[in-house]
Every structure is written in C-alpha cells, then in structure tokens.
Amino acid sequence: MKRIGVLTSGGDAPGMNAALRAVVRKAIYHDIEVMGVYNGYQGLIDGKIERLDLGYVGDIIQRGGTKLHSARCLEFITEEGQQKAIAQMKKHGIEGLVVIGGDGSYRGAMALTSKGLPSIGVPGTIDNDIPGTDYTIGFDTALNTVIEAIDKIRDTATSHERTFIIEVMGRGAGDLALWAGLAGGAETILIPEVSFDIQDILKRLRSGHDRGKKHSIIIVAEGVMSANEFANLLKEQGNIETRISVLGHIQRGGSPSARDRVLASLFGAKAVEALMEGHGGLAIGMRNHQVVEYSMTEAFNGKHYADLSMYKLSKELAI
Ligand code: ADP
C-alpha cells in the first residue's frame, strides 16, 4: 500500500487529533503517503482531500476537536454518494482508509470495504458505546469533564442543601453517567440499561435527608430522559424541589486526557498496521488491556454492555 486516507466522522471526541497524528506518523514512518479528508464522508464525496505531512499533525496531540473537522453526511448512505466517494478515492490514489468515529461511521467504512476499498475503524466517541471494545477515544476525557462539573455543583448543592439533577451525554449508553456517578459519589444514577423505581428513589432521598445529608446529586443519562423531565417527576411524585444542570457540549470538548492520548496513539498506529497487512473491514479496540482488531460487523451488529456491577456498587456506596 502506497497511499492511504484518513477522516474523522460523526460526533467529535477529544483524542481524535491524537489518533490522526498516530495514523499520519505511523504511515509516513513506513513510507506510506497519507491523504487527509475534511468533513468526514462529505469531504470524501466533495473531494476535500489534501496530502498531510509530518508537520500537519505537529502540536495537535493535546488539542480537543478534530483538525480534519467532522460531519454527518446523509448523501453517503446512498449508493450514489458512495460511488462518488469511491471515484474521489481513486482519483486521489487512496488505496485504504482509516475512519475515526462511532458505529455509524463504521457502517460507512464497511460499505467502502465491500466495494473494494479496505477501510479500518478507530473508535472515537465520548459515549463508550461501541460493541467489541472496552473503551473508546474521548470517554476518559469526557468523564473527567463531568467529574469536575459534579464536584463544583456539589459545593453549591451543599451550601444551599439542595438536590441537583445533572444530565450527561451518552446517547443510548449509560457508561458516562455510571462512571461519573460512581466517581462523583452521586446518590442516584439513572442509566438506560436499568429501569428505575421512582418510589425507591424518593425513599432514598428522604432517608438521606433524615440522616443529615446536606445535598443529593442525581445523575441522569440523556438516554433515560432529560433532567427537566426527571425534575418534574420528582416534583409530581414526591413534592421534591430540585435544581437541574445540563452539561451539554462541554462534555465533547477539551484537551484529551493522558489516557485518551495513549489510547488514540495505540489505535491509530494499529489501524495503519491493519491496512499494511492488507486487511479491511476491521475495527480497532481494547479488550482486557490489549489492543485488538475485530470484525467491524461485530461492532455495529453487536451489543454494548455497561458494567452493571458498577451500578450495583454505586447504590451500595450511596446509602
Ligand atoms: P457516529 O459515527 O458518531 O455513530 P453517525 O451515526 O452520525 O455518527 O454516522 C456518521 C456518518 O457515517 C453518517 O453521517 C453517514 O455519513 C455515515 N453512515 C452512517 N450510517 C451509514 C450506513 N448505514 N451506510 C453508509 N454510511 C453510513
């Protein structure tokens, strides 16, 4: 393989730049040219493609966002869109592609692979929701952002003896809420993987209050309901006043944590190795502290499981 392409797609995540750097440097180290594609699959269709040199990825390992920009592109889901993308790849001499993104982006990469252009997926999403890998790039950074917010909210919650509901991202997965809730010492965590009993939550809030707790922190994953909806539920069912905080897009930004930079470097390099070995249709991941490659189909057809033992523990520790 003499020339590969790289793009970032779907929702951005801190550490995508570090992954991009690893792809570019690893490839060039092995005398492979790298073409950067802007705006995800849209840039592939539009031919927004340029050659990247070693300097292009200098000074980005610590930066959030993605220097190649990201986009959601409906046209690429169509046969016509994919043919346009393939034509551009041929025009630019791209023989293989590294796609840094979520499982939606993997589907696009699989489509290209099945049309003869080997593509490898690198998991970049703060949601940690890609089946087959224990961690995704960006999760750790987002988690630390949420923890910082919880700690700050806890200060004001204590001062005013308030119950706070904090809404965190995660799409259909509860990982971010679960890890943040455990690390932030939340009294209650709501995740999509476990149904909740409002009477049980009210009972726990009241008994905490009765034994002198000065505040309560409730973490709600966006996949369950909005913080606002849950606040209304507590008001209706238990006449409990709350304050809400929706963390929103701050969770997607910021300088990647050391852990995400390391993960991104390992994954990016592994993706290039996979292409060099002639593979396509593989996803890169981490299982039991080992970097692995596995079928991309498993990544978008499989199921992601949040660690429910952590959920149980968080309840035990929040008595
Ligand atoms: P993420 O990669 O973060 O899960 P999306 O689900 O929005 O984000 O997917 C990103 C992009 O991947 C989409 O905008 C589209 O261009 C491409 N994509 C998603 N699903 C498919 C599909 N079934 N076939 C081809 N391309 C797809």
mmCIF file of C-alpha atoms and ligand atoms in Angstrom:
data_model
loop_
_atom_site.group_PDB
_atom_site.id
_atom_site.type_symbol
_atom_site.label_atom_id
_atom_site.label_comp_id
_atom_site.label_asym_id
_atom_site.label_seq_id
_atom_site.Cartn_x
_atom_site.Cartn_y
_atom_site.Cartn_z
ATOM 1 C CA MET A 1 0.000 0.000 0.000
ATOM 2 C CA LYS A 2 1.488 3.327 -1.072
ATOM 3 C CA ARG A 3 -1.193 5.846 -0.118
ATOM 4 C CA ILE A 4 -3.966 5.816 2.465
ATOM 5 C CA GLY A 5 -6.660 8.260 3.518
ATOM 6 C CA VAL A 6 -7.884 9.276 6.950
ATOM 7 C CA LEU A 7 -11.062 11.025 8.085
ATOM 8 C CA THR A 8 -12.952 11.818 11.268
ATOM 9 C CA SER A 9 -16.708 11.322 11.205
ATOM 10 C CA GLY A 10 -19.849 11.582 13.328
ATOM 11 C CA GLY A 11 -19.777 13.232 16.744
ATOM 12 C CA ASP A 12 -16.351 14.584 17.622
ATOM 13 C CA ALA A 13 -14.414 13.388 20.642
ATOM 14 C CA PRO A 14 -11.291 14.573 22.469
ATOM 15 C CA GLY A 15 -8.369 12.488 21.266
ATOM 16 C CA MET A 16 -9.405 12.342 17.614
ATOM 17 C CA ASN A 17 -6.458 14.620 16.840
ATOM 18 C CA ALA A 18 -4.087 12.326 18.709
ATOM 19 C CA ALA A 19 -5.416 9.408 16.646
ATOM 20 C CA LEU A 20 -4.978 11.410 13.436
ATOM 21 C CA ARG A 21 -1.392 12.169 14.447
ATOM 22 C CA ALA A 22 -0.689 8.494 15.083
ATOM 23 C CA VAL A 23 -2.128 7.470 11.697
ATOM 24 C CA VAL A 24 -0.098 10.075 9.816
ATOM 25 C CA ARG A 25 3.169 9.482 11.641
ATOM 26 C CA LYS A 26 2.938 5.699 11.637
ATOM 27 C CA ALA A 27 2.165 5.620 7.919
ATOM 28 C CA ILE A 28 4.879 8.072 6.929
ATOM 29 C CA TYR A 29 7.342 6.147 9.109
ATOM 30 C CA HIS A 30 6.591 3.181 6.852
ATOM 31 C CA ASP A 31 6.862 5.248 3.650
ATOM 32 C CA ILE A 32 3.126 5.406 3.066
ATOM 33 C CA GLU A 33 1.595 8.710 1.996
ATOM 34 C CA VAL A 34 -1.435 9.998 3.863
ATOM 35 C CA MET A 35 -4.314 11.979 2.403
ATOM 36 C CA GLY A 36 -6.481 13.860 4.881
ATOM 37 C CA VAL A 37 -10.200 14.034 4.099
ATOM 38 C CA TYR A 38 -12.092 17.006 5.552
ATOM 39 C CA ASN A 39 -15.630 16.918 6.995
ATOM 40 C CA GLY A 40 -15.969 13.150 7.198
ATOM 41 C CA TYR A 41 -17.698 11.341 4.341
ATOM 42 C CA GLN A 42 -18.951 14.659 2.951
ATOM 43 C CA GLY A 43 -15.370 15.619 2.162
ATOM 44 C CA LEU A 44 -14.827 12.263 0.513
ATOM 45 C CA ILE A 45 -17.778 12.939 -1.800
ATOM 46 C CA ASP A 46 -16.747 16.546 -2.441
ATOM 47 C CA GLY A 47 -13.048 15.767 -2.892
ATOM 48 C CA LYS A 48 -11.959 17.939 0.045
ATOM 49 C CA ILE A 49 -8.782 15.954 0.273
ATOM 50 C CA GLU A 50 -5.170 17.016 0.758
ATOM 51 C CA ARG A 51 -1.857 15.384 1.418
ATOM 52 C CA LEU A 52 -0.768 15.527 5.036
ATOM 53 C CA ASP A 53 2.861 15.798 6.069
ATOM 54 C CA LEU A 54 4.565 15.221 9.402
ATOM 55 C CA GLY A 55 4.200 18.896 10.305
ATOM 56 C CA TYR A 56 0.431 18.911 9.740
ATOM 57 C CA VAL A 57 -0.051 16.782 12.835
ATOM 58 C CA GLY A 58 2.500 18.659 14.922
ATOM 59 C CA ASP A 59 1.170 20.327 18.066
ATOM 60 C CA ILE A 60 -2.212 18.611 17.938
ATOM 61 C CA ILE A 61 -1.803 15.658 20.316
ATOM 62 C CA GLN A 62 -3.097 17.843 23.151
ATOM 63 C CA ARG A 63 -5.934 19.546 21.264
ATOM 64 C CA GLY A 64 -9.614 18.702 21.516
ATOM 65 C CA GLY A 65 -11.913 18.567 18.489
ATOM 66 C CA THR A 66 -10.588 17.367 15.148
ATOM 67 C CA LYS A 67 -8.322 19.279 12.791
ATOM 68 C CA LEU A 68 -9.931 17.452 9.858
ATOM 69 C CA HIS A 69 -13.374 18.566 11.069
ATOM 70 C CA SER A 70 -16.277 16.178 11.276
ATOM 71 C CA ALA A 71 -19.727 15.994 9.746
ATOM 72 C CA ARG A 72 -22.778 13.865 9.391
ATOM 73 C CA CYS A 73 -23.429 13.112 5.736
ATOM 74 C CA LEU A 74 -26.730 11.646 4.594
ATOM 75 C CA GLU A 75 -25.681 11.503 0.950
ATOM 76 C CA PHE A 76 -23.021 8.943 1.807
ATOM 77 C CA ILE A 77 -25.663 6.475 2.961
ATOM 78 C CA THR A 78 -26.919 6.276 -0.642
ATOM 79 C CA GLU A 79 -25.347 4.116 -3.350
ATOM 80 C CA GLU A 80 -24.807 7.206 -5.479
ATOM 81 C CA GLY A 81 -22.980 9.001 -2.667
ATOM 82 C CA GLN A 82 -20.730 6.027 -2.078
ATOM 83 C CA GLN A 83 -19.889 5.785 -5.775
ATOM 84 C CA LYS A 84 -18.915 9.466 -5.783
ATOM 85 C CA ALA A 85 -16.696 8.843 -2.752
ATOM 86 C CA ILE A 86 -15.035 5.864 -4.412
ATOM 87 C CA ALA A 87 -14.411 7.882 -7.561
ATOM 88 C CA GLN A 88 -12.689 10.566 -5.457
ATOM 89 C CA MET A 89 -10.591 7.994 -3.651
ATOM 90 C CA LYS A 90 -9.469 6.526 -6.962
ATOM 91 C CA LYS A 91 -8.727 9.983 -8.336
ATOM 92 C CA HIS A 92 -6.523 10.722 -5.331
ATOM 93 C CA GLY A 93 -4.844 7.308 -5.412
ATOM 94 C CA ILE A 94 -6.176 6.305 -2.000
ATOM 95 C CA GLU A 95 -5.880 2.539 -1.540
ATOM 96 C CA GLY A 96 -7.128 2.212 2.021
ATOM 97 C CA LEU A 97 -8.916 4.386 4.577
ATOM 98 C CA VAL A 98 -8.824 4.910 8.327
ATOM 99 C CA VAL A 99 -12.159 6.127 9.695
ATOM 100 C CA ILE A 100 -12.097 7.636 13.170
ATOM 101 C CA GLY A 101 -15.658 7.819 14.527
ATOM 102 C CA GLY A 102 -18.583 5.987 16.042
ATOM 103 C CA ASP A 103 -20.542 2.950 14.920
ATOM 104 C CA GLY A 104 -22.479 4.964 12.328
ATOM 105 C CA SER A 105 -19.172 5.865 10.722
ATOM 106 C CA TYR A 106 -18.181 2.197 10.822
ATOM 107 C CA ARG A 107 -21.159 1.344 8.636
ATOM 108 C CA GLY A 108 -19.832 3.743 6.038
ATOM 109 C CA ALA A 109 -16.375 2.193 6.312
ATOM 110 C CA MET A 110 -17.867 -1.269 5.847
ATOM 111 C CA ALA A 111 -19.722 -0.102 2.745
ATOM 112 C CA LEU A 112 -16.438 1.115 1.238
ATOM 113 C CA THR A 113 -14.676 -2.116 2.166
ATOM 114 C CA SER A 114 -17.335 -4.210 0.474
ATOM 115 C CA LYS A 115 -16.901 -2.063 -2.640
ATOM 116 C CA GLY A 116 -13.201 -2.878 -2.767
ATOM 117 C CA LEU A 117 -11.677 -0.067 -0.694
ATOM 118 C CA PRO A 118 -10.333 -1.565 2.537
ATOM 119 C CA SER A 119 -11.262 0.595 5.494
ATOM 120 C CA ILE A 120 -10.444 0.307 9.183
ATOM 121 C CA GLY A 121 -12.474 1.803 12.045
ATOM 122 C CA VAL A 122 -10.944 3.560 15.041
ATOM 123 C CA PRO A 123 -13.442 4.126 17.877
ATOM 124 C CA GLY A 124 -13.793 7.837 18.597
ATOM 125 C CA THR A 125 -16.786 8.780 20.733
ATOM 126 C CA ILE A 126 -17.298 10.031 24.268
ATOM 127 C CA ASP A 127 -20.240 7.624 24.658
ATOM 128 C CA ASN A 128 -18.101 4.471 25.043
ATOM 129 C CA ASP A 129 -20.890 2.656 23.245
ATOM 130 C CA ILE A 130 -19.102 0.717 20.510
ATOM 131 C CA PRO A 131 -19.558 -3.048 20.872
ATOM 132 C CA GLY A 132 -16.337 -5.043 20.994
ATOM 133 C CA THR A 133 -14.070 -2.536 22.684
ATOM 134 C CA ASP A 134 -13.804 -1.820 26.403
ATOM 135 C CA TYR A 135 -13.002 1.837 25.765
ATOM 136 C CA THR A 136 -13.414 4.431 23.043
ATOM 137 C CA ILE A 137 -11.275 7.506 22.462
ATOM 138 C CA GLY A 138 -12.769 10.512 24.262
ATOM 139 C CA PHE A 139 -14.628 8.680 27.003
ATOM 140 C CA ASP A 140 -11.996 9.260 29.670
ATOM 141 C CA THR A 141 -11.704 12.971 28.906
ATOM 142 C CA ALA A 142 -15.475 13.449 28.921
ATOM 143 C CA LEU A 143 -15.687 11.528 32.175
ATOM 144 C CA ASN A 144 -13.163 13.853 33.778
ATOM 145 C CA THR A 145 -15.077 16.870 32.499
ATOM 146 C CA VAL A 146 -18.260 15.530 34.075
ATOM 147 C CA ILE A 147 -16.493 14.817 37.365
ATOM 148 C CA GLU A 148 -15.141 18.341 37.502
ATOM 149 C CA ALA A 149 -18.675 19.651 36.981
ATOM 150 C CA ILE A 150 -20.136 17.351 39.640
ATOM 151 C CA ASP A 151 -17.526 18.478 42.172
ATOM 152 C CA LYS A 152 -18.398 22.111 41.531
ATOM 153 C CA ILE A 153 -22.126 21.527 41.655
ATOM 154 C CA ARG A 154 -21.671 19.594 44.892
ATOM 155 C CA ASP A 155 -20.159 22.709 46.520
ATOM 156 C CA THR A 156 -23.197 24.814 45.778
ATOM 157 C CA ALA A 157 -25.573 21.924 46.468
ATOM 158 C CA THR A 158 -24.076 21.578 49.953
ATOM 159 C CA SER A 159 -24.174 25.297 50.676
ATOM 160 C CA HIS A 160 -27.859 25.514 49.855
ATOM 161 C CA GLU A 161 -28.816 21.984 50.922
ATOM 162 C CA ARG A 162 -30.205 21.216 47.512
ATOM 163 C CA THR A 163 -30.921 18.235 45.359
ATOM 164 C CA PHE A 164 -29.305 18.550 41.957
ATOM 165 C CA ILE A 165 -30.082 16.636 38.812
ATOM 166 C CA ILE A 166 -27.194 16.550 36.358
ATOM 167 C CA GLU A 167 -27.871 15.387 32.805
ATOM 168 C CA VAL A 168 -24.950 13.799 30.986
ATOM 169 C CA MET A 169 -24.474 12.605 27.415
ATOM 170 C CA GLY A 170 -24.091 9.004 26.238
ATOM 171 C CA ARG A 171 -26.854 8.522 23.654
ATOM 172 C CA GLY A 172 -28.304 5.060 24.341
ATOM 173 C CA ALA A 173 -25.450 4.031 26.629
ATOM 174 C CA GLY A 174 -25.124 4.645 30.359
ATOM 175 C CA ASP A 175 -21.331 4.396 30.683
ATOM 176 C CA LEU A 176 -20.640 8.097 31.086
ATOM 177 C CA ALA A 177 -23.401 8.511 33.679
ATOM 178 C CA LEU A 178 -22.416 5.350 35.501
ATOM 179 C CA TRP A 179 -18.692 6.054 35.728
ATOM 180 C CA ALA A 180 -19.290 9.718 36.546
ATOM 181 C CA GLY A 181 -21.866 8.807 39.172
ATOM 182 C CA LEU A 182 -19.550 6.347 40.852
ATOM 183 C CA ALA A 183 -16.517 8.636 40.667
ATOM 184 C CA GLY A 184 -18.545 11.670 41.720
ATOM 185 C CA GLY A 185 -20.267 9.962 44.635
ATOM 186 C CA ALA A 186 -23.764 10.542 43.275
ATOM 187 C CA GLU A 187 -26.688 9.424 45.411
ATOM 188 C CA THR A 188 -28.683 8.225 42.417
ATOM 189 C CA ILE A 189 -27.696 7.254 38.882
ATOM 190 C CA LEU A 190 -30.194 6.702 36.080
ATOM 191 C CA ILE A 191 -28.956 4.787 33.041
ATOM 192 C CA PRO A 192 -30.874 3.385 30.062
ATOM 193 C CA GLU A 193 -29.713 -0.171 30.833
ATOM 194 C CA VAL A 194 -31.591 -0.320 34.161
ATOM 195 C CA SER A 195 -35.200 0.689 34.767
ATOM 196 C CA PHE A 196 -35.775 2.851 37.807
ATOM 197 C CA ASP A 197 -38.365 2.862 40.564
ATOM 198 C CA ILE A 198 -39.390 6.409 41.414
ATOM 199 C CA GLN A 199 -40.743 5.398 44.843
ATOM 200 C CA ASP A 200 -37.419 3.777 45.715
ATOM 201 C CA ILE A 201 -35.560 6.927 44.645
ATOM 202 C CA LEU A 202 -37.880 9.114 46.733
ATOM 203 C CA LYS A 203 -37.401 6.833 49.729
ATOM 204 C CA ARG A 204 -33.627 7.039 49.401
ATOM 205 C CA LEU A 205 -33.695 10.811 49.027
ATOM 206 C CA ARG A 206 -35.832 11.167 52.143
ATOM 207 C CA SER A 207 -33.787 8.781 54.268
ATOM 208 C CA GLY A 208 -30.589 10.551 53.196
ATOM 209 C CA HIS A 209 -32.118 13.849 54.177
ATOM 210 C CA ASP A 210 -33.321 12.433 57.518
ATOM 211 C CA ARG A 211 -29.871 11.245 58.433
ATOM 212 C CA GLY A 212 -28.486 14.712 57.778
ATOM 213 C CA LYS A 213 -27.249 14.668 54.200
ATOM 214 C CA LYS A 214 -26.786 18.230 53.104
ATOM 215 C CA HIS A 215 -27.290 17.585 49.416
ATOM 216 C CA SER A 216 -28.153 14.966 46.855
ATOM 217 C CA ILE A 217 -26.652 14.519 43.422
ATOM 218 C CA ILE A 218 -28.678 12.652 40.827
ATOM 219 C CA ILE A 219 -27.038 11.779 37.516
ATOM 220 C CA VAL A 220 -29.375 11.205 34.581
ATOM 221 C CA ALA A 221 -28.079 9.744 31.333
ATOM 222 C CA GLU A 222 -29.632 11.513 28.343
ATOM 223 C CA GLY A 223 -30.789 8.108 27.078
ATOM 224 C CA VAL A 224 -33.193 7.825 30.036
ATOM 225 C CA MET A 225 -34.882 11.224 29.931
ATOM 226 C CA SER A 226 -33.956 14.863 30.263
ATOM 227 C CA ALA A 227 -33.020 16.364 33.622
ATOM 228 C CA ASN A 228 -36.047 18.599 33.248
ATOM 229 C CA GLU A 229 -38.404 15.667 32.820
ATOM 230 C CA PHE A 230 -36.943 13.925 35.825
ATOM 231 C CA ALA A 231 -37.212 17.109 37.901
ATOM 232 C CA ASN A 232 -40.913 17.258 37.018
ATOM 233 C CA LEU A 233 -41.333 13.630 38.015
ATOM 234 C CA LEU A 234 -39.756 14.189 41.446
ATOM 235 C CA LYS A 235 -41.943 17.256 41.945
ATOM 236 C CA GLU A 236 -45.145 15.462 40.939
ATOM 237 C CA GLN A 237 -44.497 12.211 42.770
ATOM 238 C CA GLY A 238 -42.696 13.414 45.869
ATOM 239 C CA ASN A 239 -43.053 17.191 46.010
ATOM 240 C CA ILE A 240 -39.276 17.446 45.917
ATOM 241 C CA GLU A 241 -37.713 20.652 44.654
ATOM 242 C CA THR A 242 -34.579 20.252 42.606
ATOM 243 C CA ARG A 243 -32.120 22.249 40.539
ATOM 244 C CA ILE A 244 -31.003 20.959 37.203
ATOM 245 C CA SER A 245 -27.798 21.204 35.247
ATOM 246 C CA VAL A 246 -27.493 20.028 31.656
ATOM 247 C CA LEU A 247 -23.795 19.686 30.900
ATOM 248 C CA GLY A 248 -24.257 19.548 27.127
ATOM 249 C CA HIS A 249 -21.453 20.017 24.657
ATOM 250 C CA ILE A 250 -18.737 20.917 27.152
ATOM 251 C CA GLN A 251 -18.508 17.122 27.504
ATOM 252 C CA ARG A 252 -17.315 16.841 23.928
ATOM 253 C CA GLY A 253 -14.510 19.386 24.136
ATOM 254 C CA GLY A 254 -11.281 19.997 25.947
ATOM 255 C CA SER A 255 -7.740 18.740 25.869
ATOM 256 C CA PRO A 256 -7.691 14.920 25.810
ATOM 257 C CA SER A 257 -6.608 13.157 28.987
ATOM 258 C CA ALA A 258 -3.317 11.266 29.041
ATOM 259 C CA ARG A 259 -5.283 8.034 28.850
ATOM 260 C CA ASP A 260 -7.179 9.111 25.730
ATOM 261 C CA ARG A 261 -3.949 10.260 24.063
ATOM 262 C CA VAL A 262 -2.335 6.901 24.717
ATOM 263 C CA LEU A 263 -5.416 5.015 23.509
ATOM 264 C CA ALA A 264 -5.591 7.181 20.379
ATOM 265 C CA SER A 265 -1.908 6.625 19.629
ATOM 266 C CA LEU A 266 -2.191 2.858 20.045
ATOM 267 C CA PHE A 267 -5.386 2.635 17.988
ATOM 268 C CA GLY A 268 -4.236 4.940 15.186
ATOM 269 C CA ALA A 269 -0.998 3.019 14.742
ATOM 270 C CA LYS A 270 -2.791 -0.331 14.847
ATOM 271 C CA ALA A 271 -5.192 0.800 12.118
ATOM 272 C CA VAL A 272 -2.283 1.589 9.796
ATOM 273 C CA GLU A 273 -0.724 -1.797 10.572
ATOM 274 C CA ALA A 274 -4.003 -3.486 9.667
ATOM 275 C CA LEU A 275 -4.072 -1.718 6.285
ATOM 276 C CA MET A 276 -0.404 -2.570 5.690
ATOM 277 C CA GLU A 277 -1.260 -6.221 6.306
ATOM 278 C CA GLY A 278 -3.933 -5.978 3.619
ATOM 279 C CA HIS A 279 -6.949 -6.031 5.914
ATOM 280 C CA GLY A 280 -10.212 -4.136 5.511
ATOM 281 C CA GLY A 281 -13.496 -4.154 7.409
ATOM 282 C CA LEU A 282 -11.825 -4.341 10.801
ATOM 283 C CA ALA A 283 -12.408 -2.291 13.922
ATOM 284 C CA ILE A 284 -9.660 -1.497 16.395
ATOM 285 C CA GLY A 285 -10.356 -1.794 20.102
ATOM 286 C CA MET A 286 -9.085 -2.545 23.574
ATOM 287 C CA ARG A 287 -10.008 -5.743 25.394
ATOM 288 C CA ASN A 288 -8.535 -6.639 28.752
ATOM 289 C CA HIS A 289 -5.762 -4.063 28.262
ATOM 290 C CA GLN A 290 -4.772 -5.493 24.885
ATOM 291 C CA VAL A 291 -5.191 -3.675 21.586
ATOM 292 C CA VAL A 292 -7.252 -5.896 19.316
ATOM 293 C CA GLU A 293 -8.678 -5.878 15.803
ATOM 294 C CA TYR A 294 -12.023 -7.490 15.137
ATOM 295 C CA SER A 295 -14.735 -7.557 12.518
ATOM 296 C CA MET A 296 -16.446 -4.224 12.019
ATOM 297 C CA THR A 297 -19.726 -6.060 11.576
ATOM 298 C CA GLU A 298 -19.415 -7.174 15.195
ATOM 299 C CA ALA A 299 -19.047 -3.525 16.171
ATOM 300 C CA PHE A 300 -22.306 -2.375 14.623
ATOM 301 C CA ASN A 301 -24.364 -5.537 14.948
ATOM 302 C CA GLY A 302 -23.211 -6.468 18.436
ATOM 303 C CA LYS A 303 -24.426 -5.082 21.712
ATOM 304 C CA HIS A 304 -22.545 -2.852 24.078
ATOM 305 C CA TYR A 305 -22.889 -3.701 27.759
ATOM 306 C CA ALA A 306 -22.405 -1.209 30.557
ATOM 307 C CA ASP A 307 -20.785 -2.718 33.639
ATOM 308 C CA LEU A 308 -23.801 -3.359 35.836
ATOM 309 C CA SER A 309 -21.673 -4.478 38.782
ATOM 310 C CA MET A 310 -20.597 -0.833 38.977
ATOM 311 C CA TYR A 311 -24.243 0.196 39.066
ATOM 312 C CA LYS A 312 -24.902 -2.148 41.973
ATOM 313 C CA LEU A 313 -21.823 -0.887 43.793
ATOM 314 C CA SER A 314 -22.787 2.752 43.314
ATOM 315 C CA LYS A 315 -26.082 2.027 45.076
ATOM 316 C CA GLU A 316 -24.310 0.290 47.930
ATOM 317 C CA LEU A 317 -21.876 3.158 48.394
ATOM 318 C CA ALA A 318 -24.556 5.847 48.239
ATOM 319 C CA ILE A 319 -26.550 4.666 51.269
HETATM 320 P P1 ADP B 1 -21.200 8.160 14.668
HETATM 321 O O1 ADP B 1 -20.127 7.694 13.753
HETATM 322 O O2 ADP B 1 -20.695 9.080 15.730
HETATM 323 O O3 ADP B 1 -22.015 6.999 15.193
HETATM 324 P P2 ADP B 1 -23.349 8.811 12.786
HETATM 325 O O4 ADP B 1 -24.202 7.677 13.204
HETATM 326 O O5 ADP B 1 -23.997 10.120 12.554
HETATM 327 O O6 ADP B 1 -22.182 9.096 13.832
HETATM 328 O O7 ADP B 1 -22.593 8.364 11.459
HETATM 329 C C1 ADP B 1 -21.656 9.229 10.845
HETATM 330 C C2 ADP B 1 -21.770 9.156 9.354
HETATM 331 O O8 ADP B 1 -21.493 7.819 8.911
HETATM 332 C C3 ADP B 1 -23.137 9.452 8.784
HETATM 333 O O9 ADP B 1 -23.399 10.827 8.682
HETATM 334 C C4 ADP B 1 -23.039 8.810 7.411
HETATM 335 O O10 ADP B 1 -22.341 9.629 6.519
HETATM 336 C C5 ADP B 1 -22.202 7.560 7.700
HETATM 337 N N1 ADP B 1 -23.110 6.402 7.867
HETATM 338 C C6 ADP B 1 -23.913 6.128 8.914
HETATM 339 N N2 ADP B 1 -24.654 5.030 8.706
HETATM 340 C C7 ADP B 1 -24.317 4.576 7.462
HETATM 341 C C8 ADP B 1 -24.731 3.475 6.633
HETATM 342 N N3 ADP B 1 -25.653 2.609 7.037
HETATM 343 N N4 ADP B 1 -24.142 3.343 5.430
HETATM 344 C C9 ADP B 1 -23.204 4.210 4.996
HETATM 345 N N5 ADP B 1 -22.788 5.271 5.732
HETATM 346 C C10 ADP B 1 -23.317 5.458 6.936
#
